[in-house]
mmCIF file of C-alpha atoms in Angstrom:
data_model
loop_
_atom_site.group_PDB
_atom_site.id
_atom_site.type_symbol
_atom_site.label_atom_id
_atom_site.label_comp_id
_atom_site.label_asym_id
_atom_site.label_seq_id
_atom_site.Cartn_x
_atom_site.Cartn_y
_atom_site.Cartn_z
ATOM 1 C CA UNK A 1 97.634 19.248 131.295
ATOM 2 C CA UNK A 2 100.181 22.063 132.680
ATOM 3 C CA UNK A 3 99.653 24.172 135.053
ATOM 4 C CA UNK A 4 98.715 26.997 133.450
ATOM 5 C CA UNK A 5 95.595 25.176 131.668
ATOM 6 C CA UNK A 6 94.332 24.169 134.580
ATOM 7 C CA UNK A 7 94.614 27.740 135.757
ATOM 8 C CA UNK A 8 92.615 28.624 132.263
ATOM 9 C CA UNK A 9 90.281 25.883 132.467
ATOM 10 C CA UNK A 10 89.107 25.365 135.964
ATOM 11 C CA UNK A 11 88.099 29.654 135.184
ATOM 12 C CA UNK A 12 90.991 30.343 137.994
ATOM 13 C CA UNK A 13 92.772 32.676 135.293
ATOM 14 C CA UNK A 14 89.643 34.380 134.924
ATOM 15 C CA UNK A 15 89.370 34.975 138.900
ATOM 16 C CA UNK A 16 92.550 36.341 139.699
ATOM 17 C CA UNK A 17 91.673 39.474 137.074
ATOM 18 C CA UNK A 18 88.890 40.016 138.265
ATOM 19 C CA UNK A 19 90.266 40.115 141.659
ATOM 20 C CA UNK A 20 92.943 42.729 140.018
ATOM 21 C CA UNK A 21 90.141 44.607 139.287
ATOM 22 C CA UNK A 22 88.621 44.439 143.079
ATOM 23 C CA UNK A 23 91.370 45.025 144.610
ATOM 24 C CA UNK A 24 92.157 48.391 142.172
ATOM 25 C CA UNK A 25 88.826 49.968 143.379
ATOM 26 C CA UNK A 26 90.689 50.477 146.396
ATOM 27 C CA UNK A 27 92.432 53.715 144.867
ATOM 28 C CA UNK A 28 89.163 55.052 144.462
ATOM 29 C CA UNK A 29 88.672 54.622 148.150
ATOM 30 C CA UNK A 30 91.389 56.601 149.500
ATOM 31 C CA UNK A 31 90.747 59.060 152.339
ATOM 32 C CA UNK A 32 92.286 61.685 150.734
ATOM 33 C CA UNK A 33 90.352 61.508 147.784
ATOM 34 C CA UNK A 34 87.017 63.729 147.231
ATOM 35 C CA UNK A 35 84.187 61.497 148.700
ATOM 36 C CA UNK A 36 80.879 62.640 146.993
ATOM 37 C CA UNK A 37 78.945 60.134 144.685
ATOM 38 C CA UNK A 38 80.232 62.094 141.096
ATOM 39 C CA UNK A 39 83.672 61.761 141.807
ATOM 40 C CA UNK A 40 83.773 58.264 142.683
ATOM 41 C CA UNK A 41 81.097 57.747 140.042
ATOM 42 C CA UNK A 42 83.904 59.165 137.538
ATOM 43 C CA UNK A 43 86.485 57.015 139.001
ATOM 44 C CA UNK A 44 84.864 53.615 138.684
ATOM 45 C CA UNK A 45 84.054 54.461 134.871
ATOM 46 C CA UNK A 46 87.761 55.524 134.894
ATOM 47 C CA UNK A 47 88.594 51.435 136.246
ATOM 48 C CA UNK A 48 86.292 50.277 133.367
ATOM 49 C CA UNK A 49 88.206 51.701 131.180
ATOM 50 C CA UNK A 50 91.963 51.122 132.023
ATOM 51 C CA UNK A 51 90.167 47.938 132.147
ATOM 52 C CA UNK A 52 89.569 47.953 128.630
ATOM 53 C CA UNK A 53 92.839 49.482 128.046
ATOM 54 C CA UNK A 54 94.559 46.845 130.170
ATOM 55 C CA UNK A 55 93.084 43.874 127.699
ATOM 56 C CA UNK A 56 93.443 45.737 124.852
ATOM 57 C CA UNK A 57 97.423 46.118 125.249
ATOM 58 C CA UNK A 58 98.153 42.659 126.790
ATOM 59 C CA UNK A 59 95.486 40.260 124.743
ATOM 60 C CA UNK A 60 93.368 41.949 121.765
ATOM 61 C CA UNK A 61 97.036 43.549 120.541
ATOM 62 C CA UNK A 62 99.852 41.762 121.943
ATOM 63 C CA UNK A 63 101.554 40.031 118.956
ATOM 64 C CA UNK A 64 104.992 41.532 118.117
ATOM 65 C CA UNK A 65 104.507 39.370 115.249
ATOM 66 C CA UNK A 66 101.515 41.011 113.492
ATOM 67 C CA UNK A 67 101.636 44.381 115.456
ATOM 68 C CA UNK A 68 98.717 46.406 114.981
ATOM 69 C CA UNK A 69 98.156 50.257 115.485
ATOM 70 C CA UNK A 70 95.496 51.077 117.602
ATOM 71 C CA UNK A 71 94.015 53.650 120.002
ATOM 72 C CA UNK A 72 95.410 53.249 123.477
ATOM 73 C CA UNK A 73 93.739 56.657 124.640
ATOM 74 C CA UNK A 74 91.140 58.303 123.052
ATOM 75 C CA UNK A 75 87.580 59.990 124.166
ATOM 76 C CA UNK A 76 86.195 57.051 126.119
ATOM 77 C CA UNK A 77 90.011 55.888 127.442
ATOM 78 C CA UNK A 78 91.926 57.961 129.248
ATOM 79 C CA UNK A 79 95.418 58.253 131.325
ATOM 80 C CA UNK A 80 97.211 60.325 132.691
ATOM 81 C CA UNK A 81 96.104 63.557 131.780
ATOM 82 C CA UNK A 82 95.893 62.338 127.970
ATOM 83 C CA UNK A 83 95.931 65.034 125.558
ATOM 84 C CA UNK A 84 92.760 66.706 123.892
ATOM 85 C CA UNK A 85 94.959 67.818 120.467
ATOM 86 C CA UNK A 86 96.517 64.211 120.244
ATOM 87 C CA UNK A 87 95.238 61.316 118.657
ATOM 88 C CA UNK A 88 97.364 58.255 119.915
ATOM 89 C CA UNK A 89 98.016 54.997 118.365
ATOM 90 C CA UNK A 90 100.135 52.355 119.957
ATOM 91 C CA UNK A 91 101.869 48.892 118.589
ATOM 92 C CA UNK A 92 103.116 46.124 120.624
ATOM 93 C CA UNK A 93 106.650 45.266 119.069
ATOM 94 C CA UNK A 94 109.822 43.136 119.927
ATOM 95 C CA UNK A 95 113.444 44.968 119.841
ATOM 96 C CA UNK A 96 114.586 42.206 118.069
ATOM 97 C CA UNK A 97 112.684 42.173 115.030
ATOM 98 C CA UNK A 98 112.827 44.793 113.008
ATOM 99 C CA UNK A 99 109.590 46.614 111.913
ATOM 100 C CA UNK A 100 108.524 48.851 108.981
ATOM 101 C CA UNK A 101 106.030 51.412 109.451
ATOM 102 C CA UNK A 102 104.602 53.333 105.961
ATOM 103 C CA UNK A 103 102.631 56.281 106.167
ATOM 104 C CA UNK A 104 101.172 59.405 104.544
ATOM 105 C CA UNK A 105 102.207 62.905 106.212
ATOM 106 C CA UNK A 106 98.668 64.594 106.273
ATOM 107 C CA UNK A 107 98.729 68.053 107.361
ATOM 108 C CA UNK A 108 98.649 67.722 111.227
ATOM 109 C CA UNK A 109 100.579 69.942 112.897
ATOM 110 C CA UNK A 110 102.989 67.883 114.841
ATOM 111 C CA UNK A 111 103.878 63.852 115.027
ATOM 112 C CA UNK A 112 106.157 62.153 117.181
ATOM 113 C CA UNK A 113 107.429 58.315 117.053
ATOM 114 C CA UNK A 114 108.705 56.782 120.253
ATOM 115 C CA UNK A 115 109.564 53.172 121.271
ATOM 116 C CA UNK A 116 110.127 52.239 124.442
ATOM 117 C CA UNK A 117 110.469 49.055 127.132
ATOM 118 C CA UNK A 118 108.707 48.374 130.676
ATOM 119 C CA UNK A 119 105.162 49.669 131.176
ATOM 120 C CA UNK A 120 102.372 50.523 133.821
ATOM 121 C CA UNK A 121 102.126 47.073 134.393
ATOM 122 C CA UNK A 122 105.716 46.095 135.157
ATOM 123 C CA UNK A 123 107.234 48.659 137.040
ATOM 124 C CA UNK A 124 105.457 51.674 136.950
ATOM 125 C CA UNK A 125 107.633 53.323 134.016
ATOM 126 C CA UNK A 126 107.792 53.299 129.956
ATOM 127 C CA UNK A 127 111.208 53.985 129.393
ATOM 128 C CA UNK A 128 112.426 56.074 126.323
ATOM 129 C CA UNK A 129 114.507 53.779 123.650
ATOM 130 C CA UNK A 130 114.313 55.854 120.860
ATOM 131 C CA UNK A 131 112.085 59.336 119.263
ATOM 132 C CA UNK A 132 111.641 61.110 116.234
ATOM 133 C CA UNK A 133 109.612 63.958 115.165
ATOM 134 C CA UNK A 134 108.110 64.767 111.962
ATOM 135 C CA UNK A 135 110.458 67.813 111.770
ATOM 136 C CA UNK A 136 113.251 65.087 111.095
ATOM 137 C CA UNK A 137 111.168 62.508 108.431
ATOM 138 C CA UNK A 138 111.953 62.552 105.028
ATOM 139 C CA UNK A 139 108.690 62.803 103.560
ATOM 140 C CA UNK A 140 108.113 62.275 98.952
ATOM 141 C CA UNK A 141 106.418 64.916 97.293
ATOM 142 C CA UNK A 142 103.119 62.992 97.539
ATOM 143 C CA UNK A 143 103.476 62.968 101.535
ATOM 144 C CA UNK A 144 104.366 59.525 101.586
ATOM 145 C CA UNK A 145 107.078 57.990 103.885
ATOM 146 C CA UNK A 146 108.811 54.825 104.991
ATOM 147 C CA UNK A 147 110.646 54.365 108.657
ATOM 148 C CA UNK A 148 112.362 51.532 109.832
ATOM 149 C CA UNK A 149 112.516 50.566 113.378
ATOM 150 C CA UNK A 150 115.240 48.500 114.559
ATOM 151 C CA UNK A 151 118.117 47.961 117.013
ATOM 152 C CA UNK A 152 120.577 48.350 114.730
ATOM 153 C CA UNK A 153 120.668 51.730 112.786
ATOM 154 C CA UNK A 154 119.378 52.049 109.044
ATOM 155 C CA UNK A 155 119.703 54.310 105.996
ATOM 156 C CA UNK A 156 116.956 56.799 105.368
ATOM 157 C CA UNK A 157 114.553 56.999 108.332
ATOM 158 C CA UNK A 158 115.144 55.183 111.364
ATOM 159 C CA UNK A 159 113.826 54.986 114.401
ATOM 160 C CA UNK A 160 115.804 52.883 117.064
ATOM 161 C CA UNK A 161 114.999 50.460 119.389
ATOM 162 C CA UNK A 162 117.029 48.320 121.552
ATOM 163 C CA UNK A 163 116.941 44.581 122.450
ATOM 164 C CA UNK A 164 114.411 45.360 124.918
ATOM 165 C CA UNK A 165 111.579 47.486 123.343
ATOM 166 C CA UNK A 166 108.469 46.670 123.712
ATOM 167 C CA UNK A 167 106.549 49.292 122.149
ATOM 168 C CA UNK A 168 105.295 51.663 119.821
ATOM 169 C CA UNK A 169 103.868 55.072 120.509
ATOM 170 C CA UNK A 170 102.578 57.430 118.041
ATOM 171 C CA UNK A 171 101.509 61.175 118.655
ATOM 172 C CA UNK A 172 99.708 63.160 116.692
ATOM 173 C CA UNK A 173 99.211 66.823 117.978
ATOM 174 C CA UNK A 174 96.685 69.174 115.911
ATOM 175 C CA UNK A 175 96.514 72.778 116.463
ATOM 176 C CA UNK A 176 92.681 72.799 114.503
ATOM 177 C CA UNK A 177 91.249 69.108 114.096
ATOM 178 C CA UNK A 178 88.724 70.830 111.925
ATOM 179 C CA UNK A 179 90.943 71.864 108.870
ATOM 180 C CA UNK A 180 94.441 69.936 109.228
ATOM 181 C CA UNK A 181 94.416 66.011 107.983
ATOM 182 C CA UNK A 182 95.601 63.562 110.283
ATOM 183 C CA UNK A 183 98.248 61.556 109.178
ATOM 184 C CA UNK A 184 98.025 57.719 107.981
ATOM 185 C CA UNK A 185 100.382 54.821 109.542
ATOM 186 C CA UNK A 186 100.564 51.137 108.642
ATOM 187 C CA UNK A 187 103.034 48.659 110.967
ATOM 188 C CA UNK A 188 104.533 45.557 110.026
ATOM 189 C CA UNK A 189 107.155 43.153 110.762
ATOM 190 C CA UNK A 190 109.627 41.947 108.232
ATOM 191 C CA UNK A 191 110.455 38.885 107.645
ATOM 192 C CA UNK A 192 107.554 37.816 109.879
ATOM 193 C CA UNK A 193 104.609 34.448 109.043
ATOM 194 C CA UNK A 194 101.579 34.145 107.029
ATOM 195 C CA UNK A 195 99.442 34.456 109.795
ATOM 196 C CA UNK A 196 98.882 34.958 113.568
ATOM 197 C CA UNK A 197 99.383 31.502 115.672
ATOM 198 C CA UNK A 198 95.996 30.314 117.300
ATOM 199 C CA UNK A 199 95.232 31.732 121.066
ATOM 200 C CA UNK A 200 96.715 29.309 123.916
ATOM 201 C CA UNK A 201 96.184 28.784 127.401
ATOM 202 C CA UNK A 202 99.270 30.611 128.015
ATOM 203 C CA UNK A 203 98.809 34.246 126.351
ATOM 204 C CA UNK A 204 95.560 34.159 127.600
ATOM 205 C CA UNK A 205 97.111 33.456 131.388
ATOM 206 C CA UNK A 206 99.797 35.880 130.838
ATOM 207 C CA UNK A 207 97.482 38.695 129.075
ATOM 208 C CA UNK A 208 94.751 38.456 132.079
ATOM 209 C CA UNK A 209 97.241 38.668 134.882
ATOM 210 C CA UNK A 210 98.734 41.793 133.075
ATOM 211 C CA UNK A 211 96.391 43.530 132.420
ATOM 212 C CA UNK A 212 95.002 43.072 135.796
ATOM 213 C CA UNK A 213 98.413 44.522 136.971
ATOM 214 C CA UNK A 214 98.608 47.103 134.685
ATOM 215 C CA UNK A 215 94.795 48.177 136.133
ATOM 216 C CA UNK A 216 95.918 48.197 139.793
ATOM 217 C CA UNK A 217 99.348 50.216 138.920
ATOM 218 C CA UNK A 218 97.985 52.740 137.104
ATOM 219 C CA UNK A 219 95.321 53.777 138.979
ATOM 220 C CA UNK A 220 97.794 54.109 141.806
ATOM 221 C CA UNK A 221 100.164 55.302 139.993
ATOM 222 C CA UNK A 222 97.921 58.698 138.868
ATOM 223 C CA UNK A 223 95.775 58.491 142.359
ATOM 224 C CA UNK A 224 99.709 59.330 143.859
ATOM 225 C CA UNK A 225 100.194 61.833 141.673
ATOM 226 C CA UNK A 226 96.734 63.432 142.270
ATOM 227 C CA UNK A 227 97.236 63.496 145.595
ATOM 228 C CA UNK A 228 100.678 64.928 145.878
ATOM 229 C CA UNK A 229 99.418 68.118 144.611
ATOM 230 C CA UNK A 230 96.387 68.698 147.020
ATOM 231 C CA UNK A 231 97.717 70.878 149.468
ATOM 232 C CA UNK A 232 98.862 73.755 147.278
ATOM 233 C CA UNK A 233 95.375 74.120 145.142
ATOM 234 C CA UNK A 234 94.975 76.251 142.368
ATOM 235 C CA UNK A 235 98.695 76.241 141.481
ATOM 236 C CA UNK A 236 100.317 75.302 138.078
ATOM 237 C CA UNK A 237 103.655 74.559 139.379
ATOM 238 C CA UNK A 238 106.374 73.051 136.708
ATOM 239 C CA UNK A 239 106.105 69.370 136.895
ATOM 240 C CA UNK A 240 108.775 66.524 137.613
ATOM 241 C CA UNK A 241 109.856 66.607 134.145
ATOM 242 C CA UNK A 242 112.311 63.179 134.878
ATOM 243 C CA UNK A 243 109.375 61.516 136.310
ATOM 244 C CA UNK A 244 107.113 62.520 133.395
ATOM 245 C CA UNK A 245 109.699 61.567 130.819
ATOM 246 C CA UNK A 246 109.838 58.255 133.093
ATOM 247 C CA UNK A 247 106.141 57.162 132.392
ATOM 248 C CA UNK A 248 106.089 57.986 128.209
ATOM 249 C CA UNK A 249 106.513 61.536 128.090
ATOM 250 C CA UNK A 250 107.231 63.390 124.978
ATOM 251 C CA UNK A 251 110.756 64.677 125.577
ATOM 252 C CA UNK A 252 109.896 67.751 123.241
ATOM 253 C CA UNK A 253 107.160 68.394 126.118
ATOM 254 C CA UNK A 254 107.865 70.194 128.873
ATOM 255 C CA UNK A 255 104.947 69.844 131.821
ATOM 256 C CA UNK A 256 102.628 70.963 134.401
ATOM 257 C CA UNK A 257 100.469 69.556 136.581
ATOM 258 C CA UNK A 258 97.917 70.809 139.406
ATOM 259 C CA UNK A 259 94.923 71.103 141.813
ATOM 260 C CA UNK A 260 92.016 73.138 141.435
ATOM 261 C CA UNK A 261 89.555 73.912 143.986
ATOM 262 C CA UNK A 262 86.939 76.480 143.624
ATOM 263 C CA UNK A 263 83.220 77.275 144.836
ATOM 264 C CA UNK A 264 80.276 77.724 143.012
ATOM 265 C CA UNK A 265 80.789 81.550 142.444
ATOM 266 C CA UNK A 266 85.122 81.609 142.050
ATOM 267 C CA UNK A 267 87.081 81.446 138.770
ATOM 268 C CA UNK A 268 90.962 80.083 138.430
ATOM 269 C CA UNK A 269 92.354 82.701 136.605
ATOM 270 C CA UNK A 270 95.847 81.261 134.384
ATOM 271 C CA UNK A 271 97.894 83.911 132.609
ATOM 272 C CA UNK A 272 100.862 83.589 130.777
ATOM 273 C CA UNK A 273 102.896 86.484 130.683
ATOM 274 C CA UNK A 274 104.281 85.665 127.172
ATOM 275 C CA UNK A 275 104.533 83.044 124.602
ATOM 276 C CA UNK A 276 108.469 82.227 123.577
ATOM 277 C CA UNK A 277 108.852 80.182 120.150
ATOM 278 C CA UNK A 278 107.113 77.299 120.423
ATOM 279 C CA UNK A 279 105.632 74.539 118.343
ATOM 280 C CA UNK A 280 102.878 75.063 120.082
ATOM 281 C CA UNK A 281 101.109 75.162 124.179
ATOM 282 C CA UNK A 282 97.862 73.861 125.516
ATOM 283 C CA UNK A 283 96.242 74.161 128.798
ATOM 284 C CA UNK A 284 93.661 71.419 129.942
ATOM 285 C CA UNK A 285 90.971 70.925 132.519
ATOM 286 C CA UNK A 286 90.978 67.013 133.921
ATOM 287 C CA UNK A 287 89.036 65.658 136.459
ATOM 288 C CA UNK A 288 90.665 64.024 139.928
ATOM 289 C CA UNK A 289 91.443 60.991 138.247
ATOM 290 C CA UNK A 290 93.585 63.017 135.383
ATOM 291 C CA UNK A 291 91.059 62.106 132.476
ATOM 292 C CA UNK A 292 90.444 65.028 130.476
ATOM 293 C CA UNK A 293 86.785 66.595 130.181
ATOM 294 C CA UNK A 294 84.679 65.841 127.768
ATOM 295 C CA UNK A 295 86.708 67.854 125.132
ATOM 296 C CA UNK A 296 84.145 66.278 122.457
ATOM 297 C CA UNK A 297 80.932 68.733 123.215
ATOM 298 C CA UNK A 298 82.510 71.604 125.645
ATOM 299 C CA UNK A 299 85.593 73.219 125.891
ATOM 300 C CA UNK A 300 87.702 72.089 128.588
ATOM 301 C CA UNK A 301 91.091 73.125 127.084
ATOM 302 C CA UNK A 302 92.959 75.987 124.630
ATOM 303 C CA UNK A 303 95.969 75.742 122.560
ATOM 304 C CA UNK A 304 98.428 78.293 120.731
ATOM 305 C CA UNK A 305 95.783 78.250 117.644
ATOM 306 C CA UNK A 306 92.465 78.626 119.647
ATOM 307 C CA UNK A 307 93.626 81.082 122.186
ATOM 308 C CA UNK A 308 92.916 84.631 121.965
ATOM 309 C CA UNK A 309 95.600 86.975 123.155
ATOM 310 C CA UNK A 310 96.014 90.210 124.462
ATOM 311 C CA UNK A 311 98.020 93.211 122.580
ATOM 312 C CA UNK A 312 101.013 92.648 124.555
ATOM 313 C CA UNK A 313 101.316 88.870 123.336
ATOM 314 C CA UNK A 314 100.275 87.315 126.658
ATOM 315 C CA UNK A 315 97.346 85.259 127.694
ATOM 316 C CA UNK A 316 94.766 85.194 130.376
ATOM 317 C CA UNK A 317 92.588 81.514 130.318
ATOM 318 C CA UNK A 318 89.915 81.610 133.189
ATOM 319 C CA UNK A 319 88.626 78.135 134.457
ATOM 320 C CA UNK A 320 84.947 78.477 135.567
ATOM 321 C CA UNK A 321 81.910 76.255 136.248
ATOM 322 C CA UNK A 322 79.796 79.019 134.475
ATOM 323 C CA UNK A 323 80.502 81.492 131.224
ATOM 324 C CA UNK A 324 81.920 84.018 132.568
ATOM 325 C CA UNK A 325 82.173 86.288 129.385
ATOM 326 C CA UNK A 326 85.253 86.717 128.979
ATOM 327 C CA UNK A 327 87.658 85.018 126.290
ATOM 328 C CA UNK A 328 89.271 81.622 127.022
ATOM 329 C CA UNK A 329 86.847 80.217 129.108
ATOM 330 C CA UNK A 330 87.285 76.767 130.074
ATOM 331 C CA UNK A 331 84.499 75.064 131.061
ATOM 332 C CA UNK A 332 84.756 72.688 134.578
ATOM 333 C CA UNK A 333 81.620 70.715 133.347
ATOM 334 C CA UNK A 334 79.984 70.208 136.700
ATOM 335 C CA UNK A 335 83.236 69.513 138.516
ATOM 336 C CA UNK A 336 84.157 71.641 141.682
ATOM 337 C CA UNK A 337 87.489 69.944 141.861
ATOM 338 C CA UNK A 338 89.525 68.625 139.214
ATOM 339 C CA UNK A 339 93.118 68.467 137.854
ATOM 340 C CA UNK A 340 95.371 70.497 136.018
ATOM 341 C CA UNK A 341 97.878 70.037 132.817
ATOM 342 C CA UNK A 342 99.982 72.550 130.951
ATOM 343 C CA UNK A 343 102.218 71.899 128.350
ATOM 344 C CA UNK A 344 105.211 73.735 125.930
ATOM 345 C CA UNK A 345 105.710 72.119 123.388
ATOM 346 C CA UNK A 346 109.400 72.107 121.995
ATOM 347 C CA UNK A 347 109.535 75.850 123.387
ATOM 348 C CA UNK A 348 112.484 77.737 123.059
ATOM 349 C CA UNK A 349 112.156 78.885 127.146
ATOM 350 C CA UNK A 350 109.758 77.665 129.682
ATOM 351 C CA UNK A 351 107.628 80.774 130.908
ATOM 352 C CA UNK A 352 105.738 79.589 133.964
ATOM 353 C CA UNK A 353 101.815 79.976 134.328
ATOM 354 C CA UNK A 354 100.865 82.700 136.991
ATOM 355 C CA UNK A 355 97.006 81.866 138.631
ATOM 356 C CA UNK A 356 94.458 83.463 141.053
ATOM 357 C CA UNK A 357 91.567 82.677 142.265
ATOM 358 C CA UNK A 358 88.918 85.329 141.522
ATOM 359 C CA UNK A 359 84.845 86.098 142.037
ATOM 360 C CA UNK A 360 83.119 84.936 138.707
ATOM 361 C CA UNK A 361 80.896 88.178 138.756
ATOM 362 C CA UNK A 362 83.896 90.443 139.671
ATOM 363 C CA UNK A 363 85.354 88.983 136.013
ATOM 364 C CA UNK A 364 81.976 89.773 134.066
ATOM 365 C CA UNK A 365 81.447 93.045 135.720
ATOM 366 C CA UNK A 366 85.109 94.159 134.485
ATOM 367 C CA UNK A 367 84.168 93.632 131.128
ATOM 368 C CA UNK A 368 81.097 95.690 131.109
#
C-alpha cells in the first residue's frame, strides 16, 4: 500500500480538509472585520460554500479528459463580488489536449470565453491564456457555432491556450434575463476514451487537499481585499485593474470596488455624470465577504438596461436599507455595512462614480 492510501484509508486525507476548513474560519475572525452575529453568520455560510465550490472544481469536475461545464458561481456560490447579470460555467481542461466546445448563440447580450492556468488554490491568481468575445464568433444562420481550443492556432474559431491551461471560463452577461435566451455550450475533448477511469486513492488525496487550499486562499484572499478598503467608506474608487485581471477578470471589464457604511436613517448616493459607449455598466451591492445580495427576490444591483436616467444622460443610484422613493434604489437587505462593485463594460472611456452620503428622509422629501 503507498503512501497516499494509507493517507485515504486510515481517513487521514479526510482530516487534513477538514482541518483546511478550521483553520479558514480564521478569516472570519479577523479584528478588523465587523463583529456582530449576522455578519459572521454570513461569512461561515460564505466557507460552506467555497467549500462546495472547492470540491466541486478539484473532485466532482476535475477530469481534463471528460471536461464538464458547470456552475462555479451562481445564487447559492459566490466569489469575489460575482456578477448578478452573469451566469458562469467553468471546465477543467489540459493545454495539451485540444478541446471542442459547440454551442447555440441565444440572444444574451454579451459572452466571453477565457482559458487560463494557476488558481485560488495555487497561488492566489488565474492567469489569462487566451479570450474571445461573442463580438468575434462566427455564428450559422441558425445560431449555431463551433470553437476550438488549443495551443496551437486553428482555422475558423479558436480560442488559445498554452501548454499550461488549466481552465475554462465562460461568461454570460444579460442586460434583461427575462426576455433575452441564454446561450447553450457543450465541451469535449478530441481524441479523448470511452469513458472516465474509476476514482483512486490519489485524485481523491490530491482533490481534498486542494480544495482545502483553495478554501483557506480565497477567503483570505477577498477578506484582504475587504479590508484594504475600510478606511475610506462610502467611496467607489477605480480598482487595481492588474490585480483584478490577475485573479480571472474579464479584460473587456474595467472595475470598482468599495466600502459602505451607513446608519439606519443615511443613503449612499452614486451618480454617474454620463454614460460613454459601452456594452453595457452595472452597479452592485455585496455584503463584507464580496457575495452579492440576494439579487433573486430584491434588487441589490442596476445595469445600463434597468437604470432610469435623467434628461441630461446621467445617473443617480441611491443605496438604502429602506425605499426611499426615488428611482434606482438598491436595496442593502438588512446589511448596515457591505461592499461595493462597479463595472464598464468594454466602454469607450472610464467615467468615474461620484458618491455622498445623504439623510434618507432629506431624499424623499425632495421628491415631494
Amino acid at each position: 500500500m503507498s503512501d497516499v492510501e494509507r493517507r485515504v484509508s486510515s481517513g487521514q486525507s479526510w482530516a487534513d480538509f477538514c482541518d483546511a476548513l478550521k483553520r479558514a474560519g480564521e478569516q472570519i475572525q479577523r479584528p478588523e472585520a465587523p463583529a456582530d452575529a449576522f455578519t459572521r453568520a454570513e461569512g461561515y455560510r460564505y466557507l460552506s460554500r467555497l467549500a462546495r465550490a472547492g470540491l466541486e472544481w478539484y473532485l466532482e469536475f476535475n477530469d481534463a479528459d471528460f471536461p464538464v461545464l458547470y456552475k462555479p458561481s451562481h445564487e447559492t456560490i459566490k466569489i469575489g463580488a460575482d456578477n448578478p447579470d452573469n451566469i458562469y460555467e467553468k471546465a477543467v481542461v489540459n493545454g495539451r489536449n485540444d478541446y471542442r466546445v459547440r454551442g447555440k448563440r441565444g440572444s444574451v447580450h454579451y459572452i466571453s470565453m477565457t482559458t487560463s492556468k494557476g488558481s485560488y488554490a495555487e497561488d492566489f491568481k488565474q492567469t489569462e491564456t487566451g479570450f474571445v468575445d461573442s463580438n468575434e464568433l462566427d455564428v450559422d444562420a441558425d445560431g449555431r457555432f463551433e470553437i476550438i481550443l488549443s495551443a496551437t492556432p486553428k482555422p475558423g474559431n479558436w480560442l488559445p491556450m498554452d501548454v499550461d491551461s488549466q481552465s475554462l471560463l465562460i461568461r454570460q452577461t444579460f442586460l434583461d434575463r427575462e426576455t433575452e435566451v441564454p446561450a447553450e455550450f457543450v465541451v469535449e475533448r478530441l481524441d479523448t476514451g470511452v469513458a472516465p477511469l474509476p476514482l483512486t486513492a490519489q485524485k481523491l488525496d490530491a482533490g481534498l487537499r486542494t480544495a482545502g487550499t483553495f478554501v483557506e486562499n480565497t477567503a483570505r484572499m477577498f477578506a484582504d481585499w475587504s479590508a484594504s478598503w475600510l478606511d475610506k467608506p462610502n467611496q467607489l474608487p477605480p480598482a487595481n485593474q492588474e490585480l483584478c485581471q490577475s485573479v480571472g477578470g474579464d479584460p473587456n471589464i474595467f472595475y470598482y470596488h468599495g466600502f459602505f457604511d451607513l446608519a439606519d436613517d443615511e443613503a449612499l448616493v452614486v451618480e454617474v455624470a454620463r454614460i460613454p459607449d459601452c456594452r453595457s455598466w452595472n452597479l452592485q451591492v455585496d455584503n463584507y465577504w464580496m457575495e452579492s445580495l440576494d439579487y433573486r427576490y430584491l434588487r441589490i444591483h442596476v445595469n445600463k438596461h434597468t437604470a432610469q436616467y435623467a434628461a441630461d444622460g446621467s445617473v443617480r443610484i441611491v443605496i438604502a436599507g429602506r425605499a426611499p422613493g426615488v428611482g434606482n434604489w438598491l436595496n442593502t437587505a438588512g446589511h448596515r455595512s457591505g461592499t461595493l462593485c462597479f463595472r464598464w463594460i468594454g466602454a469607450s472611456e472610464q467615467v468615474h462614480p461620484t458618491c455622498r452620503v445623504v439623510k434618507i428622509d432629506r431624499l424623499e422629501q425632495a421628491e415631494k
